[in-house]
Short mmCIF file of C-alpha atoms in Angstrom, two decimals:
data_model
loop_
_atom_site.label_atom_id
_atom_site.label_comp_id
_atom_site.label_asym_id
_atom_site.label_seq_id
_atom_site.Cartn_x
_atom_site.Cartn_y
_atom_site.Cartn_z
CA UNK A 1 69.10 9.18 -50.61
CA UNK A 2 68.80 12.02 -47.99
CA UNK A 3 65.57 13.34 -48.74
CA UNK A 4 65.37 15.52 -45.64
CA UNK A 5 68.74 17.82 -45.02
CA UNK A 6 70.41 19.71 -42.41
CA UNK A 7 73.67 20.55 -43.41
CA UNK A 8 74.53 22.20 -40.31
CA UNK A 9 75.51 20.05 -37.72
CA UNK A 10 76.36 22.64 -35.35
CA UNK A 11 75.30 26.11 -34.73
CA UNK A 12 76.52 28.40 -31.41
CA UNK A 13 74.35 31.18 -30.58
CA UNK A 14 74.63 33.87 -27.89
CA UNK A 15 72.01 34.38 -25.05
CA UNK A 16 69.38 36.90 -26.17
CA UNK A 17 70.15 36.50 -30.08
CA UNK A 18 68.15 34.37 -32.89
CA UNK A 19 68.69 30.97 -33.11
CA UNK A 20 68.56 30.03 -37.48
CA UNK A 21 68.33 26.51 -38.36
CA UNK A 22 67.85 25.65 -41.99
CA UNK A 23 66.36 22.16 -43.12
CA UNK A 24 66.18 21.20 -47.34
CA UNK A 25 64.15 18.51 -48.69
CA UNK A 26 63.88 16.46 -51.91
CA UNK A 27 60.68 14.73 -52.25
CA UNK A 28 57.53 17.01 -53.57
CA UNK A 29 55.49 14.66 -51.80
CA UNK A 30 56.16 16.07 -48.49
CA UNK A 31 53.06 17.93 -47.57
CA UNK A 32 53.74 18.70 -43.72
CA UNK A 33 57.09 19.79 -41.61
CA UNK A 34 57.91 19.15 -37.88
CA UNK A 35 60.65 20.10 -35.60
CA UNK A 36 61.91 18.34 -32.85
CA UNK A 37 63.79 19.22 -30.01
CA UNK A 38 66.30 16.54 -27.96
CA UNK A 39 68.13 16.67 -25.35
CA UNK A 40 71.18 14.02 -24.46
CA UNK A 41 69.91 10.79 -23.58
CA UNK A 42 66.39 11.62 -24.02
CA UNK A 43 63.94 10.56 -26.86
CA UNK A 44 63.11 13.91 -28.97
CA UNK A 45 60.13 15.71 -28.32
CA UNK A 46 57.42 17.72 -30.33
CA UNK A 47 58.44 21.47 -30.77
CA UNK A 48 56.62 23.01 -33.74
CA UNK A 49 55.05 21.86 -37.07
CA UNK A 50 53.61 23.53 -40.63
CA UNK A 51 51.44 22.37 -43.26
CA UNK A 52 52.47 23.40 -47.21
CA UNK A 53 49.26 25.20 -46.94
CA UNK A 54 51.00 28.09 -44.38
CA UNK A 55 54.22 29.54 -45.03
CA UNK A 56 54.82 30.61 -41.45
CA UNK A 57 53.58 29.36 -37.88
CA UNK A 58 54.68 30.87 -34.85
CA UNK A 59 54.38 29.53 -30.96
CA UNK A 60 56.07 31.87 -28.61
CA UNK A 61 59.36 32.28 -29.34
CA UNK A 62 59.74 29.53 -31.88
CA UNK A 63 58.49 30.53 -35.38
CA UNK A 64 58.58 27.82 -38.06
CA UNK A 65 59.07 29.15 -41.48
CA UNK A 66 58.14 27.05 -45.24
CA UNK A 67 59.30 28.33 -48.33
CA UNK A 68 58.14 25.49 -50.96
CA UNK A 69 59.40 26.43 -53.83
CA UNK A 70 62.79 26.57 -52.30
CA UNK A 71 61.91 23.42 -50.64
CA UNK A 72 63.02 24.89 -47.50
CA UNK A 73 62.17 25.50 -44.06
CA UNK A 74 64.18 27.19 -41.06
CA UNK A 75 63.35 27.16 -37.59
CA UNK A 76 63.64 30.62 -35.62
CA UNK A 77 64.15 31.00 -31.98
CA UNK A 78 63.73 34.27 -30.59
CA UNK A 79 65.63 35.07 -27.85
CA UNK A 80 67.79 31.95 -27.67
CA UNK A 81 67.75 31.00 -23.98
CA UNK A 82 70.46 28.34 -22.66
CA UNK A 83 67.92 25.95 -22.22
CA UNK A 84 67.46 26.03 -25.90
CA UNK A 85 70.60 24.24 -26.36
CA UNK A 86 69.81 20.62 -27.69
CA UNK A 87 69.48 18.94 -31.10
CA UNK A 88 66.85 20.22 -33.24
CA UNK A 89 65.75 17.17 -36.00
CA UNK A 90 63.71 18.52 -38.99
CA UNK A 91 61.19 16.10 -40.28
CA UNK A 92 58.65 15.71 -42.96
CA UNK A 93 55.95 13.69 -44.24
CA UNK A 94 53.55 12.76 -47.38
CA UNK A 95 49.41 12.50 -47.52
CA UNK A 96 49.24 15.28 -44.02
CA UNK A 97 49.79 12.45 -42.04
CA UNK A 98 51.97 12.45 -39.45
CA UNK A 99 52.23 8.88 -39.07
CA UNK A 100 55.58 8.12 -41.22
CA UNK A 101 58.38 11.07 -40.82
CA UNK A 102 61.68 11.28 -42.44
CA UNK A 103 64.13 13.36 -40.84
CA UNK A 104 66.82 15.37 -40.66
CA UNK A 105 70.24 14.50 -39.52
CA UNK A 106 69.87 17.52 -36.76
CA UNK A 107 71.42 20.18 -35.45
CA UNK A 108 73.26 21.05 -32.66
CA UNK A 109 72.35 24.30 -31.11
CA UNK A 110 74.82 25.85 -28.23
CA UNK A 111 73.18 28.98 -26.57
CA UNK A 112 76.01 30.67 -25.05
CA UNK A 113 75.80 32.94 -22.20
CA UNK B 1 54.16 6.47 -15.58
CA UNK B 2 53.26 9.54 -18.21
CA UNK B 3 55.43 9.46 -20.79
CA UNK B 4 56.66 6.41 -22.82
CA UNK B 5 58.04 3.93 -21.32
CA UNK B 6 61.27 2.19 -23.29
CA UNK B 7 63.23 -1.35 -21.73
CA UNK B 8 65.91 -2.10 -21.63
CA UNK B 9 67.34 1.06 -21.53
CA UNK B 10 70.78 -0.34 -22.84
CA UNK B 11 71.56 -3.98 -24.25
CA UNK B 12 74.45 -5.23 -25.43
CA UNK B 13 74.76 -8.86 -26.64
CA UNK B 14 76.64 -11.12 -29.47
CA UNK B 15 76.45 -10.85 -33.13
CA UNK B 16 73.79 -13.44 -33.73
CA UNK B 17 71.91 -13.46 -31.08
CA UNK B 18 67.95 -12.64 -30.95
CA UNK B 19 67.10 -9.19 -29.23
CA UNK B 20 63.58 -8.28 -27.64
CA UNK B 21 63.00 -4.19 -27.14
CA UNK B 22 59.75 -3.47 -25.57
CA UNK B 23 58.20 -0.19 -25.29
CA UNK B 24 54.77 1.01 -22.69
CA UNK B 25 52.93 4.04 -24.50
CA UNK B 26 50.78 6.99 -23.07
CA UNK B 27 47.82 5.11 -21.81
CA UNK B 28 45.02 5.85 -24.39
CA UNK B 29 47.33 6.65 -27.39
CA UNK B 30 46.11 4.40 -30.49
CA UNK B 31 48.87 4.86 -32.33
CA UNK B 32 52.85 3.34 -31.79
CA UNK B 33 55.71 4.48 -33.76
CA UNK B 34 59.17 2.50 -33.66
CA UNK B 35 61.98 4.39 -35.53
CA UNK B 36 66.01 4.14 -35.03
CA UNK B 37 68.85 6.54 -34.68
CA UNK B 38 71.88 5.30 -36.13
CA UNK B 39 75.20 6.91 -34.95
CA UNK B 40 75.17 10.35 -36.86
CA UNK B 41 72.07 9.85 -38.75
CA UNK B 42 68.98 10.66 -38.19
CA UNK B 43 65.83 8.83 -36.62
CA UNK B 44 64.79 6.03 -39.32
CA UNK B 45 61.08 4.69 -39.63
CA UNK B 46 60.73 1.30 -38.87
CA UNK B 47 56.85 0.37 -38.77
CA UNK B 48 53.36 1.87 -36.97
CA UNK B 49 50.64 0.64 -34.97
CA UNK B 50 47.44 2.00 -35.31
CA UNK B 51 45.59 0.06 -32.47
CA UNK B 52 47.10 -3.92 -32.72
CA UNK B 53 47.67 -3.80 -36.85
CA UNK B 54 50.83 -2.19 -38.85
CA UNK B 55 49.29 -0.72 -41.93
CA UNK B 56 53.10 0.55 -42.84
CA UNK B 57 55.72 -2.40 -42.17
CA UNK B 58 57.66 -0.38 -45.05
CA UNK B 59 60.55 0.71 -43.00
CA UNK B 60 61.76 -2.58 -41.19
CA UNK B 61 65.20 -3.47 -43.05
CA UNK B 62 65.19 -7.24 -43.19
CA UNK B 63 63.00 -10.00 -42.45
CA UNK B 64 64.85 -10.32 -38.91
CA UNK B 65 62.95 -7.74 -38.05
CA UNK B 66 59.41 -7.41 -36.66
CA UNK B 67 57.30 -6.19 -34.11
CA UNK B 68 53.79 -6.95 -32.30
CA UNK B 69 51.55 -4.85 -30.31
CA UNK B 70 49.05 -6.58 -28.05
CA UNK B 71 45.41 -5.57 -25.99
CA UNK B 72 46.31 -1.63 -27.81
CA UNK B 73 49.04 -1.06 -25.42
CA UNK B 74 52.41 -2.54 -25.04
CA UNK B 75 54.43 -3.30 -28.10
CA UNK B 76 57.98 -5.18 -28.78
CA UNK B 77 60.33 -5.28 -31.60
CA UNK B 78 62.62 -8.46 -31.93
CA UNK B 79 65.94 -8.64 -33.96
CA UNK B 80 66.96 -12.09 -34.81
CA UNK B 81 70.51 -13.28 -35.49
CA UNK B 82 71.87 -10.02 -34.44
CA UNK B 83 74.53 -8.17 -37.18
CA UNK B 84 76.99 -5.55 -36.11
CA UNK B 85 74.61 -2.77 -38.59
CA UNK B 86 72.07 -3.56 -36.38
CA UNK B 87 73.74 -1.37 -33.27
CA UNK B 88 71.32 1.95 -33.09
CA UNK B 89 68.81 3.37 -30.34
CA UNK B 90 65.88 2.25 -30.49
CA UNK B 91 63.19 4.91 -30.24
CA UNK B 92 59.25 4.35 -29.88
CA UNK B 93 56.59 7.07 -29.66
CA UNK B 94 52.63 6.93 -29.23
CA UNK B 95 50.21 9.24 -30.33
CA UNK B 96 46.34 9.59 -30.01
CA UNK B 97 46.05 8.95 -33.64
CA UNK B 98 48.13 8.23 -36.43
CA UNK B 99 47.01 11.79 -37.88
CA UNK B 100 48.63 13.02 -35.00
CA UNK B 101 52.41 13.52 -34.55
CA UNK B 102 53.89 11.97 -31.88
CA UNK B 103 54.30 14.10 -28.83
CA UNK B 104 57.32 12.73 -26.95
CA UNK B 105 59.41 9.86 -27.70
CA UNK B 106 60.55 7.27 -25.26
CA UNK B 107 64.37 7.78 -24.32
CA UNK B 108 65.26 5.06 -26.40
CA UNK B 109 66.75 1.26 -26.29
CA UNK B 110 70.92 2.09 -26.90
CA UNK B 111 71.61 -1.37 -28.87
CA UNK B 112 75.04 -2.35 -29.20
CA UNK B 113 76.04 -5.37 -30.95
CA UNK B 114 79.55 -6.98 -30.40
#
């Protein structure tokens, strides 16, 4: 049971544009989103996260956006820059505690130039 | 160094055999995360550490599995008898506090079992 769901696997994106990456979930329970960023052969690192309290947080260019009756969030990058291009892994979590996440599958983002 | 430190970085070894992954967190972080990465999934949770006790051993998959972490610092997860589902990377985080997401993630233990 995939209770966290990016059915993108890939997205391609030109230099400049917005970068879109959708992320579902399931479980009600889920009280606070994350999005990680990795790059090959590196563990992923922290990018951006939002509590079901906010429907949008922004940090630079990356805006993270929480629609909960949808349960749905996407992931905005604007301008997509080539070093951008990685996997970006949606996760989630129960009780605002960050200390068990279920994620995404992830997708691939290619920033072309 | 800064980040989190993962060993081996690769391991291959026999259907059967007994496996230990070790992982070196940010000096100071209380809290240890080990999850997995399956080919095409996405990262699994396996247990916590918040200081030398798992409150959440929820996630390991069998009883082959555990882990220790000892003196608040360096932690290792052990596989016994080795199946072919066991092949993933390995992935191990720290954090300040377990309120606190993890920051960075180490680059991972690739386990393959033959």
């Amino acid at each position: 049971d995939q209770q966290v769901k990016q059915n993108s696997p890939s997205l391609s994106v030109q230099e400049g544009r917005i970068s879109i990456l959708n992320c579902d979930y399931t479980n009600s329970m889920f009280d606070y989103f994350l999005w990680y960023k990795k790059y090959p052969a590196e563990g992923p690192t922290f990018l951006i996260s939002i509590s079901s309290i906010k429907d949008k947080n922004e940090d630079g260019r990356f805006t993270v956006f929480l629609n909960k009756s949808a349960k749905h969030l996407s992931l905005h990058i604007v301008p997509s820059q080539p070093g951008d291009s990685a996997v970006y892994f949606c996760a989630a979590s129960a009780g605002d505690t960050a200390s068990k996440l279920t994620f995404g599958t992830g997708t691939r983002l290619q920033v072309t130039l | 160094g800064a980040g989190v430190s993962q060993s081996p970085s690769n391991k291959v070894t026999e259907k059967g055999k007994d496996v230990e992954l070790r992982c070196d967190p940010i000096s100071g972080h209380t809290a240890l995360y080990w999850y997995r990465q399956s080919l095409g999934q996405g990262l699994e949770f396996l247990i916590y550490f918040q200081g030398n006790s798992a409150p959440d051993k929820s996630g390991l998959p069998s009883d082959r599995f555990s882990a220790e972490r000892t003196g608040g610092s360096v932690s290792t997860l052990t596989i016994q008898r080795t199946q072919q589902e066991d092949s993933a990377v390995y992935l191990c985080a720290s954090s300040l506090w377990t309120g606190e997401q993890p920051q960075h993630f180490g680059d991972g233990t690739r386990l393959s079992i033959l």
